[in-house]
Coordinates of C-alpha atoms in Angstrom, one line a residue:
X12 CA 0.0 0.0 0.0
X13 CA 3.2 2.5 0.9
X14 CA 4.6 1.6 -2.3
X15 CA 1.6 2.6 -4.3
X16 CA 0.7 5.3 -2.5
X17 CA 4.5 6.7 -3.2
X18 CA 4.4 5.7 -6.4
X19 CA 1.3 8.1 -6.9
X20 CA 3.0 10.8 -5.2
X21 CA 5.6 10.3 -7.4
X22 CA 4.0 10.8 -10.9
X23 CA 1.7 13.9 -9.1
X24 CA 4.6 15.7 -8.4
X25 CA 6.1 14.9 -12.1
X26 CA 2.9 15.7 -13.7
X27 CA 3.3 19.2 -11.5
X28 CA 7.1 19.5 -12.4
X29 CA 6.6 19.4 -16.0
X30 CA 3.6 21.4 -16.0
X31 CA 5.6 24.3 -14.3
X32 CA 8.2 23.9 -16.6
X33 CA 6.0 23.8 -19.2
X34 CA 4.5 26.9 -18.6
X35 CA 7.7 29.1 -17.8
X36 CA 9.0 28.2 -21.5
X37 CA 5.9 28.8 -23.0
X38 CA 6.0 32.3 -20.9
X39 CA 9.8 33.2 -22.0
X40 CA 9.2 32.1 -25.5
X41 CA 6.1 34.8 -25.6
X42 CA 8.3 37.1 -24.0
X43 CA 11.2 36.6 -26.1
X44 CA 9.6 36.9 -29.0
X45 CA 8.1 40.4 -27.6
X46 CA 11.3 41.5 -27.2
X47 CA 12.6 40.7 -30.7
X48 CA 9.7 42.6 -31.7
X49 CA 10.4 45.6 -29.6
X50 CA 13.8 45.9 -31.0
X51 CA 13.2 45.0 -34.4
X52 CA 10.7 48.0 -34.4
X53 CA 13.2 50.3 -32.9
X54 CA 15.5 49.0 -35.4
X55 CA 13.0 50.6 -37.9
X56 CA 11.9 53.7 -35.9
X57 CA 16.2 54.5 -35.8
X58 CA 16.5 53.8 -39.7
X59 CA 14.0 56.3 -40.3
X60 CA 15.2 58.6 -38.6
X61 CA 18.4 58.5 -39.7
X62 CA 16.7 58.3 -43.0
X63 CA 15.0 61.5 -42.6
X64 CA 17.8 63.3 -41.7
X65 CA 19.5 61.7 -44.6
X66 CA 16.7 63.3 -46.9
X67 CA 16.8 66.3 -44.6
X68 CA 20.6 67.1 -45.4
X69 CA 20.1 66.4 -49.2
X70 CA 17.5 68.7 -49.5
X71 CA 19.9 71.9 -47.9
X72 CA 22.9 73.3 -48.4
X73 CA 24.9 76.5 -46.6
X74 CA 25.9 79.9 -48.8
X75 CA 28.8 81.7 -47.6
X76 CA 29.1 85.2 -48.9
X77 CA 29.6 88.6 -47.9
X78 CA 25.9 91.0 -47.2
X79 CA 26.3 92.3 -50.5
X80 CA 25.8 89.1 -52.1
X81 CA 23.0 87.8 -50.6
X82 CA 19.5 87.3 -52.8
X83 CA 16.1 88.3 -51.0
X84 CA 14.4 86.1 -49.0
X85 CA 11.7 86.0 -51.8
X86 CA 14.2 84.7 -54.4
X87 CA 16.1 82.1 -51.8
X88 CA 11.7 81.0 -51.9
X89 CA 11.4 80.7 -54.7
X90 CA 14.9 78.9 -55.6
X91 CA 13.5 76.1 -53.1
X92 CA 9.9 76.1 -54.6
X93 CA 12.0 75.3 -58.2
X94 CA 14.6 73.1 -56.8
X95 CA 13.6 71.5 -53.9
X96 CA 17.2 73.1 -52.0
X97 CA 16.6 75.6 -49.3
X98 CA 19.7 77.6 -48.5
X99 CA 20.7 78.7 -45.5
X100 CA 22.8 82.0 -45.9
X101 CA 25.9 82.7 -43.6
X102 CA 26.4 86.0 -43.8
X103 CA 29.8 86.6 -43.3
X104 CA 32.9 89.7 -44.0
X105 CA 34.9 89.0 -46.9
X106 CA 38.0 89.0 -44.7
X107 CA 37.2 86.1 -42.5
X108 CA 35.9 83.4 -45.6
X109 CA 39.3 82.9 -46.5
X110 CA 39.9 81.7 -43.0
X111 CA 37.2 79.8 -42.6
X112 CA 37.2 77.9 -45.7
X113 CA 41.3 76.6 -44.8
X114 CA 40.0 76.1 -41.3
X115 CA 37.3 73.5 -41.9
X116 CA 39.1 72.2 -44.8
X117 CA 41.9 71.0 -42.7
X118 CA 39.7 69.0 -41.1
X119 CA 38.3 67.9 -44.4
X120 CA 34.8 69.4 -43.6
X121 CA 32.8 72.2 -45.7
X122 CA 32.7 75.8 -44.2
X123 CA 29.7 76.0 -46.5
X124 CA 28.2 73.9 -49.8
X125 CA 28.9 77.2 -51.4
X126 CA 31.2 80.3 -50.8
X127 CA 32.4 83.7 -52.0
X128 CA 35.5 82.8 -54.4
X129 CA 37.0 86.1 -55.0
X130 CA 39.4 86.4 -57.9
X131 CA 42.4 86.9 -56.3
X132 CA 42.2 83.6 -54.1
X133 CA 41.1 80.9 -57.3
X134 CA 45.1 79.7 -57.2
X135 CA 45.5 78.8 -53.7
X136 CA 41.8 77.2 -53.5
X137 CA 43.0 75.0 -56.4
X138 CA 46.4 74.5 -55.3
X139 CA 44.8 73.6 -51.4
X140 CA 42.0 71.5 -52.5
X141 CA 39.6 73.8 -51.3
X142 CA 37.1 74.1 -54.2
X143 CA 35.5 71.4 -56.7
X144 CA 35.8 72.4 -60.3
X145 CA 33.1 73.2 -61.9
X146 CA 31.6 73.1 -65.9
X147 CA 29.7 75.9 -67.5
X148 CA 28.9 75.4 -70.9
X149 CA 30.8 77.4 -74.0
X150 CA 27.9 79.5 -74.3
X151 CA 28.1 80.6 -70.8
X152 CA 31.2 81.4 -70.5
X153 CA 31.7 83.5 -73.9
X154 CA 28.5 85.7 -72.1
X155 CA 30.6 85.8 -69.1
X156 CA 34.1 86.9 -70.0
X157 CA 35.7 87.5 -66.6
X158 CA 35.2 83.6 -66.1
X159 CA 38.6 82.9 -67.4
X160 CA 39.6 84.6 -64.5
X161 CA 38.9 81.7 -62.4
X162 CA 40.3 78.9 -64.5
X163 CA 43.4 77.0 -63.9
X164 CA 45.0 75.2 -66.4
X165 CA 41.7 75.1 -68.2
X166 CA 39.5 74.0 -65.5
X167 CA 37.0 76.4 -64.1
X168 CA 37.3 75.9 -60.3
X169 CA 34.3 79.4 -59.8
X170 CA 31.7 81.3 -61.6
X171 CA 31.4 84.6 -61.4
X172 CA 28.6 86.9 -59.7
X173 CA 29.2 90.3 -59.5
X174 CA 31.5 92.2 -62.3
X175 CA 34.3 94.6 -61.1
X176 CA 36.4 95.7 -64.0
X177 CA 38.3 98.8 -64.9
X178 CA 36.5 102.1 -66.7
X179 CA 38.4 105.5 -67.1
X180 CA 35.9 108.3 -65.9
X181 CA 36.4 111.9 -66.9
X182 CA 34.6 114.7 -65.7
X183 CA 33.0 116.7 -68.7
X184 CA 32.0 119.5 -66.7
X185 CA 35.5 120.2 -65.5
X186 CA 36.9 119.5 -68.6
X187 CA 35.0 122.3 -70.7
X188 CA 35.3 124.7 -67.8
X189 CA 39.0 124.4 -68.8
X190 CA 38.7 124.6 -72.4
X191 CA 39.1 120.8 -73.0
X192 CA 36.5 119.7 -75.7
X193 CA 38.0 115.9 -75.8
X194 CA 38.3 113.0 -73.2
X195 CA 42.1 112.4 -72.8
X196 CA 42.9 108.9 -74.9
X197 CA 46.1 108.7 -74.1
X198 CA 48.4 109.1 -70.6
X199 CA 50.3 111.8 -72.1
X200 CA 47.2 113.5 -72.9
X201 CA 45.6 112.7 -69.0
X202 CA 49.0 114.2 -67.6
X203 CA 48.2 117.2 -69.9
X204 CA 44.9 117.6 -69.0
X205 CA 45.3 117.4 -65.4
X206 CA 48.1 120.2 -65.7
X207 CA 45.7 122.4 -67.1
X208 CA 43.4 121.7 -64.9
X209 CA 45.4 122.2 -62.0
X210 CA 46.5 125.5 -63.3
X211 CA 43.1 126.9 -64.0
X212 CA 42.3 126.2 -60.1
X213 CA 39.8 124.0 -61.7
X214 CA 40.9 120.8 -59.6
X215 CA 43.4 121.1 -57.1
X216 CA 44.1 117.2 -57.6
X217 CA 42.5 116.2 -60.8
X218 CA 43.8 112.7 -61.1
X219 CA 42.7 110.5 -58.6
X220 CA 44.3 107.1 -57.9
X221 CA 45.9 104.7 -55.4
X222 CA 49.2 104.6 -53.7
X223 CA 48.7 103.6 -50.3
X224 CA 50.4 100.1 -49.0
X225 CA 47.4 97.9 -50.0
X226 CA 45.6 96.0 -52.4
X227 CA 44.1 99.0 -54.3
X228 CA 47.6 99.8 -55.3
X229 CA 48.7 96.4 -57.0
X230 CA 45.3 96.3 -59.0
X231 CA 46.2 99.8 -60.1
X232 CA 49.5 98.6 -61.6
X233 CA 48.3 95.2 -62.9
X234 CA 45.5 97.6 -64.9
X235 CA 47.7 100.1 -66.1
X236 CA 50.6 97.7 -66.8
X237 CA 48.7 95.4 -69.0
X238 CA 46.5 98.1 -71.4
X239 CA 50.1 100.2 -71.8
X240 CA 51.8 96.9 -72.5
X241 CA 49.4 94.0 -73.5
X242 CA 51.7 91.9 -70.7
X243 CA 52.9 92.0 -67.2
X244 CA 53.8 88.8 -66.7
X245 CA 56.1 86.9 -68.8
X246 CA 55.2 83.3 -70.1
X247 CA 56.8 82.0 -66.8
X248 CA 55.0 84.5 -65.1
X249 CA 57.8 86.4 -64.4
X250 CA 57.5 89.9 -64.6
X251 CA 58.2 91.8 -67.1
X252 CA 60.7 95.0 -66.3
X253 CA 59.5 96.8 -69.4
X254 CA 55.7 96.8 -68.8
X255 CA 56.2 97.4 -65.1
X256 CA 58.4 100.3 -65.8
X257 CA 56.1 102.1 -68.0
X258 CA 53.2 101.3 -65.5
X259 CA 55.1 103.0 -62.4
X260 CA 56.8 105.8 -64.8
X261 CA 53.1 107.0 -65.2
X262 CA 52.3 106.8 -61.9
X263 CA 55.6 108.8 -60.6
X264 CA 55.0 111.7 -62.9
X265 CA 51.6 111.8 -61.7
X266 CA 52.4 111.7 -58.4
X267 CA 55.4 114.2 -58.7
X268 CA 53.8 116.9 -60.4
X269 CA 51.1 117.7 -57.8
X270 CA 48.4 115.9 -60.1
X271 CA 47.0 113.0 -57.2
X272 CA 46.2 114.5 -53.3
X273 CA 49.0 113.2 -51.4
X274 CA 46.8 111.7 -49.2
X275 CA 46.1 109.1 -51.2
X276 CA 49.6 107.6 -50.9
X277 CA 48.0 106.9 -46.8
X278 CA 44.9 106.4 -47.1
X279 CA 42.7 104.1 -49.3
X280 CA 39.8 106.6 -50.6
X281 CA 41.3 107.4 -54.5
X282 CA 37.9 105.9 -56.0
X283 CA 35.3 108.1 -53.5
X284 CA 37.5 111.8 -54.4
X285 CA 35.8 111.5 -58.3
X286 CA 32.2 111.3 -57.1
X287 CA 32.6 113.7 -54.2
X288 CA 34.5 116.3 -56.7
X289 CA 37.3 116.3 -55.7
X290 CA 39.0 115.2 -59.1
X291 CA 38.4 115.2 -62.4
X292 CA 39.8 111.5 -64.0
X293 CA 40.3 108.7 -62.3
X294 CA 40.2 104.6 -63.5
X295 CA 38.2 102.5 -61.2
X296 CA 35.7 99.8 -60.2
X297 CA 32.9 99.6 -63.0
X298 CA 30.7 99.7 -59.9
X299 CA 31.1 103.7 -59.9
X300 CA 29.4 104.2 -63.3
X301 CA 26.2 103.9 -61.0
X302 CA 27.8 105.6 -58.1
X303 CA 28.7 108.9 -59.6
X304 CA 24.9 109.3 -60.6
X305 CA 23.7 108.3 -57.4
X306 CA 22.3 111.5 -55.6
X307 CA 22.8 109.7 -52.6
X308 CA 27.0 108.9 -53.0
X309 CA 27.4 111.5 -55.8
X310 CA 28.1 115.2 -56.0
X311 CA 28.9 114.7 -59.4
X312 CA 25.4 113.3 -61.0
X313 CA 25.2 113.8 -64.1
X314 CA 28.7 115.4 -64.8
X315 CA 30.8 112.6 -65.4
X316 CA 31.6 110.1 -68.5
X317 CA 32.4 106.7 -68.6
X318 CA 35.1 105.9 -71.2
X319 CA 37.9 103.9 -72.4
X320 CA 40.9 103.4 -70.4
X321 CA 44.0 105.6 -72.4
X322 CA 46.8 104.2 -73.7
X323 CA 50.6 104.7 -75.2
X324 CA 49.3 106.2 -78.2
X325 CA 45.7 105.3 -78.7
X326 CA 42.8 104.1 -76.4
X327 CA 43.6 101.0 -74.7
X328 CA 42.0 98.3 -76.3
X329 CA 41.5 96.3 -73.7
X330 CA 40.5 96.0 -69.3
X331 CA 41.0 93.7 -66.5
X332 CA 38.8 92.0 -64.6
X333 CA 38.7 91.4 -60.4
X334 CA 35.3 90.0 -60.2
X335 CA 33.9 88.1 -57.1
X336 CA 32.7 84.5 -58.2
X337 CA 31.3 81.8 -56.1
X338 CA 32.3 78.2 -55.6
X339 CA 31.5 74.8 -54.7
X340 CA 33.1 73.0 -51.6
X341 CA 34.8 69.4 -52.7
X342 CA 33.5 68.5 -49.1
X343 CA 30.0 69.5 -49.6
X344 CA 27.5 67.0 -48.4
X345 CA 24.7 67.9 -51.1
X346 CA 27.2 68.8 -54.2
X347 CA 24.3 68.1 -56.5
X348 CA 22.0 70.8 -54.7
X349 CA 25.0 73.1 -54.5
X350 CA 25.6 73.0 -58.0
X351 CA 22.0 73.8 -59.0
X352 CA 22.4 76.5 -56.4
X353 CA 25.3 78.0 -58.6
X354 CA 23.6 77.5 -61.8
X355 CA 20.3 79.6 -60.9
X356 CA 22.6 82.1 -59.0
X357 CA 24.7 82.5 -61.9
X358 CA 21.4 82.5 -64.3
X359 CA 20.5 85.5 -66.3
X360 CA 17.5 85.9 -65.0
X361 CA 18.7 86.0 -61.6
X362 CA 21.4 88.0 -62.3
X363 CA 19.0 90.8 -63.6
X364 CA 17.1 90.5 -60.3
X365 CA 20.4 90.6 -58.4
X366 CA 21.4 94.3 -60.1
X367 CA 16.9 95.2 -59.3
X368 CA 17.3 94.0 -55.5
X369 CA 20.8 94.8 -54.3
X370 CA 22.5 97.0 -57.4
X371 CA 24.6 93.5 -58.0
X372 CA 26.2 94.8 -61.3
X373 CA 26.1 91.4 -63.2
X374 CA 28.5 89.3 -65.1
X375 CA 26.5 88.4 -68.2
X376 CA 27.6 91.0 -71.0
X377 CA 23.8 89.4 -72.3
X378 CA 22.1 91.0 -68.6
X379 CA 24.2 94.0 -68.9
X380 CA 22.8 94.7 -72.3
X381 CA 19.3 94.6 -71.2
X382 CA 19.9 96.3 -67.8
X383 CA 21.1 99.5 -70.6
X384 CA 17.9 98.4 -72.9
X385 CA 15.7 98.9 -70.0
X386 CA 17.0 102.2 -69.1
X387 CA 18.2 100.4 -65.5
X388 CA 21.2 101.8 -66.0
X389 CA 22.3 105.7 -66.4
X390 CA 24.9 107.3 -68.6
X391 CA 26.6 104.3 -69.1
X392 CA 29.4 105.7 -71.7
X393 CA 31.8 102.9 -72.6
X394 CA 30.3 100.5 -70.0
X395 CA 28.9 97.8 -72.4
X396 CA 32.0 98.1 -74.5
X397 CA 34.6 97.6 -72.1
X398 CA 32.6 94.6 -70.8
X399 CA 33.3 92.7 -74.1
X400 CA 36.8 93.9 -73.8
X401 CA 37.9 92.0 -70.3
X402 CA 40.8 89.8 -70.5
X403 CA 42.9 88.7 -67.7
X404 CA 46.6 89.8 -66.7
X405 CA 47.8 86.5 -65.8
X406 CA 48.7 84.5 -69.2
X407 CA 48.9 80.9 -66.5
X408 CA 46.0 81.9 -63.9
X409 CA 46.2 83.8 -60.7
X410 CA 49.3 82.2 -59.0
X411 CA 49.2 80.5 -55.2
X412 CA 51.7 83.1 -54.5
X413 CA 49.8 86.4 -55.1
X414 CA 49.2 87.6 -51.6
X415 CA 52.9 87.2 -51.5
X416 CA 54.0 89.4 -54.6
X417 CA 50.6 91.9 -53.8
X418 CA 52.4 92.8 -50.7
X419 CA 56.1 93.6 -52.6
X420 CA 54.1 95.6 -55.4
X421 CA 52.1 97.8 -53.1
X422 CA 54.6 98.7 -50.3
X423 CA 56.9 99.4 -53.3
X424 CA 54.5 101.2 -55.3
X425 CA 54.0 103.0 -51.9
X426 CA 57.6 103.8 -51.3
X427 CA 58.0 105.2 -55.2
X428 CA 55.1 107.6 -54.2
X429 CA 56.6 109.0 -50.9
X430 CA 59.9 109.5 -53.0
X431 CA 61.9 107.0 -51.9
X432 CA 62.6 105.0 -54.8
X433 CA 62.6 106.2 -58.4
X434 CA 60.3 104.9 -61.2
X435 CA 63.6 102.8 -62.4
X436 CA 64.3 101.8 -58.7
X437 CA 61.1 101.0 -58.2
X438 CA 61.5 98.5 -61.5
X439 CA 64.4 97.0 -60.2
X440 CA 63.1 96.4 -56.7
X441 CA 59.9 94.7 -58.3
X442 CA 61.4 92.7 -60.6
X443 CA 63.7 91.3 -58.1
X444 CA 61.5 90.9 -55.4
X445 CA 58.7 89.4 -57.3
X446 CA 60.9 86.9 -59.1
X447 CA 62.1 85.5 -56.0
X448 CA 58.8 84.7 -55.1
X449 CA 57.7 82.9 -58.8
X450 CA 61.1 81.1 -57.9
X451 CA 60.1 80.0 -54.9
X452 CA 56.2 79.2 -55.7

C-alpha cells in the first residue's frame, strides 16, 4: 500500500514539475519573441530617422558670402519652390571666408556647400583642395568673360557673380570749364589735362588714384601695366621690367607733379575723391558708373563720363577684370544641390534680379545689355563696351603666390610715391622681389 501510495505521489509531483516547466518556456518564449519585436521595431523607428535626416541634409545646403551678395528672401523662396534646395545664408565679411574655408578644410569638412571665391584667391583654392571644379557650358562662358579669370589650367574651379572691371571716368564738366572739348585717350594727354586743370584752379588734384600700402595699389598697376603693355607677366610668369616700368613711370609723374592728393599715398579713398568732386579723371571699379549718378553717394550726378581706359598712343583696347565669383566646396555633403544653387545664381535671370534687388552689377555681358535696354542703367558711356573687352593679366592663372607678390608691389609702389625710390628703382626692386617669389612658388 506505501509503495503505491508513493508511487502516486511520485507521478503527481512529475505531472506538477513538467507542468511548471511547461509553462515558464511557454512564458519566456512569448516574452522573447516580444522582445525581438520591440527591438526590431526600434531598429526601424532609428532607420527612419536617420533616413529622414538623410533626406533632410540632401534637400539643404549652406551659402557663404559677404551681405552684399546675398539674394532676398523672396528669391532664396522661390529657388526652393524650383529646386527643392533651401539655403541657409551665412552672412559673413569678406575677410574672415578665407579663413574659414582653410580652417574647416583642414579637417576635411565644408565651411559652407557654397562660398564667396574672389578672384584673387582661385590659385591657392586650387592648389589647397579647397574648391571642386566646376563646368559651365561654351555658351556661358563666352557671355561671361571675366570667367577665365577663375580657371586654372583650363578648369573652371568658380563662376562669377558680380562684375568689377576697370572704366576711365572723366569729368565733362570740368573738362570744358578748362577749355578741353576731348576725353584724354592717351596718358600723355591725361597728364596734360590734369596740368591744365590744376593750373586753372579747376581741380586742385584732378587725377585720382591709389598709392597707399594695400591691395588698391597692385590692382592699379596690374591695370595700367597690361592696357600700356598687352603683358605684365612673362610666359613664366615672371614679370616683365618693361611693362612694369612704364606702368610705375606714369604713376611717378603723376604723383610728382602735384596731379593726385597726397593723401592718397596713406589712405585708401582714390575711387570716392571723383564722385565727391574732388577730381576730375580717375580709372576705377565699374561699380562707380552707378555711383557717380547716385544722388545719394554723388556730388557729381550727371557730370561725369564713362570711357575707355587711355593708352601709349591710342585708347587702350583692352580692361582687367577682379570680379567676385562663387564656388563649390569638394567636401560638400549635397554637391548636387549646391551645383543647382550656382547654376540659378549664376542665371541671367537671376542676375538681372540681383542688379533690381541689391544693385549687384552682373556678369553676363547678355544681362548687362538689357539692364542699358531697359534704361536700369544711367549714362553708361563705354560700360557695355569695355565689358566685351575684359581679358585677364595673368597668361597661366592667378598664381598660389599672389598675396605674397601683392604685398612687394604695393609697399613698393608706396615707397616710389613718398619719394623713396625712383620709377627705375622701383623697377628694379619689383622685378627682383617678385621673381624670388615665382622662384620660390
Amino acid at each position: 500500500m506505501k509503495t503505491i501510495r508513493r508511487a502516486a505521489l511520485c507521478l503527481c509531483l512529475a505531472s506538477s514539475l513538467l507542468y511548471a516547466c511547461g509553462g515558464k518556456t511557454q512564458e519566456g518564449s512569448a516574452k522573447d519573441a516580444e522582445q525581438k519585436k520591440g527591438s526590431s521595431a526600434a531598429a526601424e523607428e532609428k532607420a527612419e530617422s536617420e533616413s529622414e535626416k538623410q533626406g533632410k541634409a540632401a534637400s539643404e545646403i549652406s551659402f557663404m558670402i559677404p551681405d552684399w551678395g546675398v539674394p532676398t528672401e523672396e528669391m532664396l523662396k522661390d529657388f526652393e519652390e524650383q529646386s527643392g534646395v533651401k539655403v541657409n545664408v551665412l552672412t559673413t565679411g569678406w575677410d574672415d571666408i578665407r579663413n574659414k574655408i582653410s580652417t574647416a578644410a583642414a579637417g576635411k569638412t565644408a565651411a559652407a556647400d557654397v562660398f564667396e571665391v574672389d578672384w584673387s584667391w582661385v590659385g591657392e583654392f586650387q592648389k589647397a583642395g579647397w574648391i571642386a571644379p566646376i563646368s559651365l557650358s561654351q555658351e556661358d562662358m563666352d557671355d561671361m568673360v571675366s570667367a577665365k579669370t577663375f580657371s586654372v589650367d583650363g578648369t573652371l574651379y568658380a563662376v562669377p557673380y558680380s562684375n568689377d572691371y576697370r572704366i576711365a571716368y572723366y569729368n565733362k564738366s570740368m573738362f570744358d570749364q578748362a577749355g578741353i572739348s576731348e576725353p584724354p585717350k592717351t596718358w600723355k594727354e591725361v597728364i596734360s589735362d590734369a596740368k591744365l586743370l590744376k593750373e586753372k584752379g579747376i581741380c586742385e588734384y584732378p587725377v585720382s588714384n591709389p598709392m597707399s600700402a594695400d591691395e588698391k595699389s597692385t590692382t592699379t598697376f596690374l591695370w595700367l601695366a597690361y592696357t600700356l603693355d598687352g603683358k605684365v607677366f612673362n610666359e613664366d610668369n615672371t614679370l616683365n621690367r618693361e611693362a612694369a616700368l612704364d606702368a610705375l613711370s606714369i604713376l611717378d609723374e603723376i604723383n610728382r607733379e602735384g596731379l593726385s592728393d597726397p593723401a592718397n599715398r596713406a589712405v585708401s579713398e582714390a575711387f570716392p575723391r571723383l564722385r565727391n568732386g574732388e577730381a576730375a579723371f580717375m580709372v576705377g571699379p565699374s561699380s562707380n558708373v552707378m555711383a557717380v549718378n547716385d544722388p545719394r553717394k554723388s556730388k557729381v550726378v550727371g557730370q561725369v563720363i564713362p570711357i575707355l581706359l587711355p593708352g601709349k598712343e591710342a585708347q587702350a583696347e583692352v580692361t582687367t577684370p577682379f570680379a567676385e565669383a562663387v564656388g563649390i566646396s569638394p567636401y560638400s555633403k549635397n554637391p548636387e544641390g549646391a551645383k543647382k544653387f550656382v547654376e540659378w545664381y549664376s542665371s541671367p535671370e537671376v542676375q538681372y534680379q540681383l542688379y533690381e534687388e541689391i544693385s549687384n552689377l552682373p556678369t553676363r555681358t547678355s544681362v548687362l545689355e538689357k539692364l542699358l535696354k531697359d534704361g536700369k542703367i544711367q549714362n553708361p558711356g563705354a560700360m557695355l563696351e569695355l565689358a566685351k573687352r575684359i581679358e585677364s593679366p595673368f597668361p597661366n592663372g592667378v598664381p598660389i603666390y599672389y598675396t605674397r607678390m601683392s604685398t612687394e608691389i604695393f609697399n613698393t609702389i608706396n615707397q616710389m610715391a613718398n619719394e623713396k625710390l625712383s620709377a627705375e628703382e622701383a623697377a628694379d626692386q619689383l622685378v627682383e622681389k617678385v621673381n624670388k617669389i615665382v622662384k620660390e612658388g
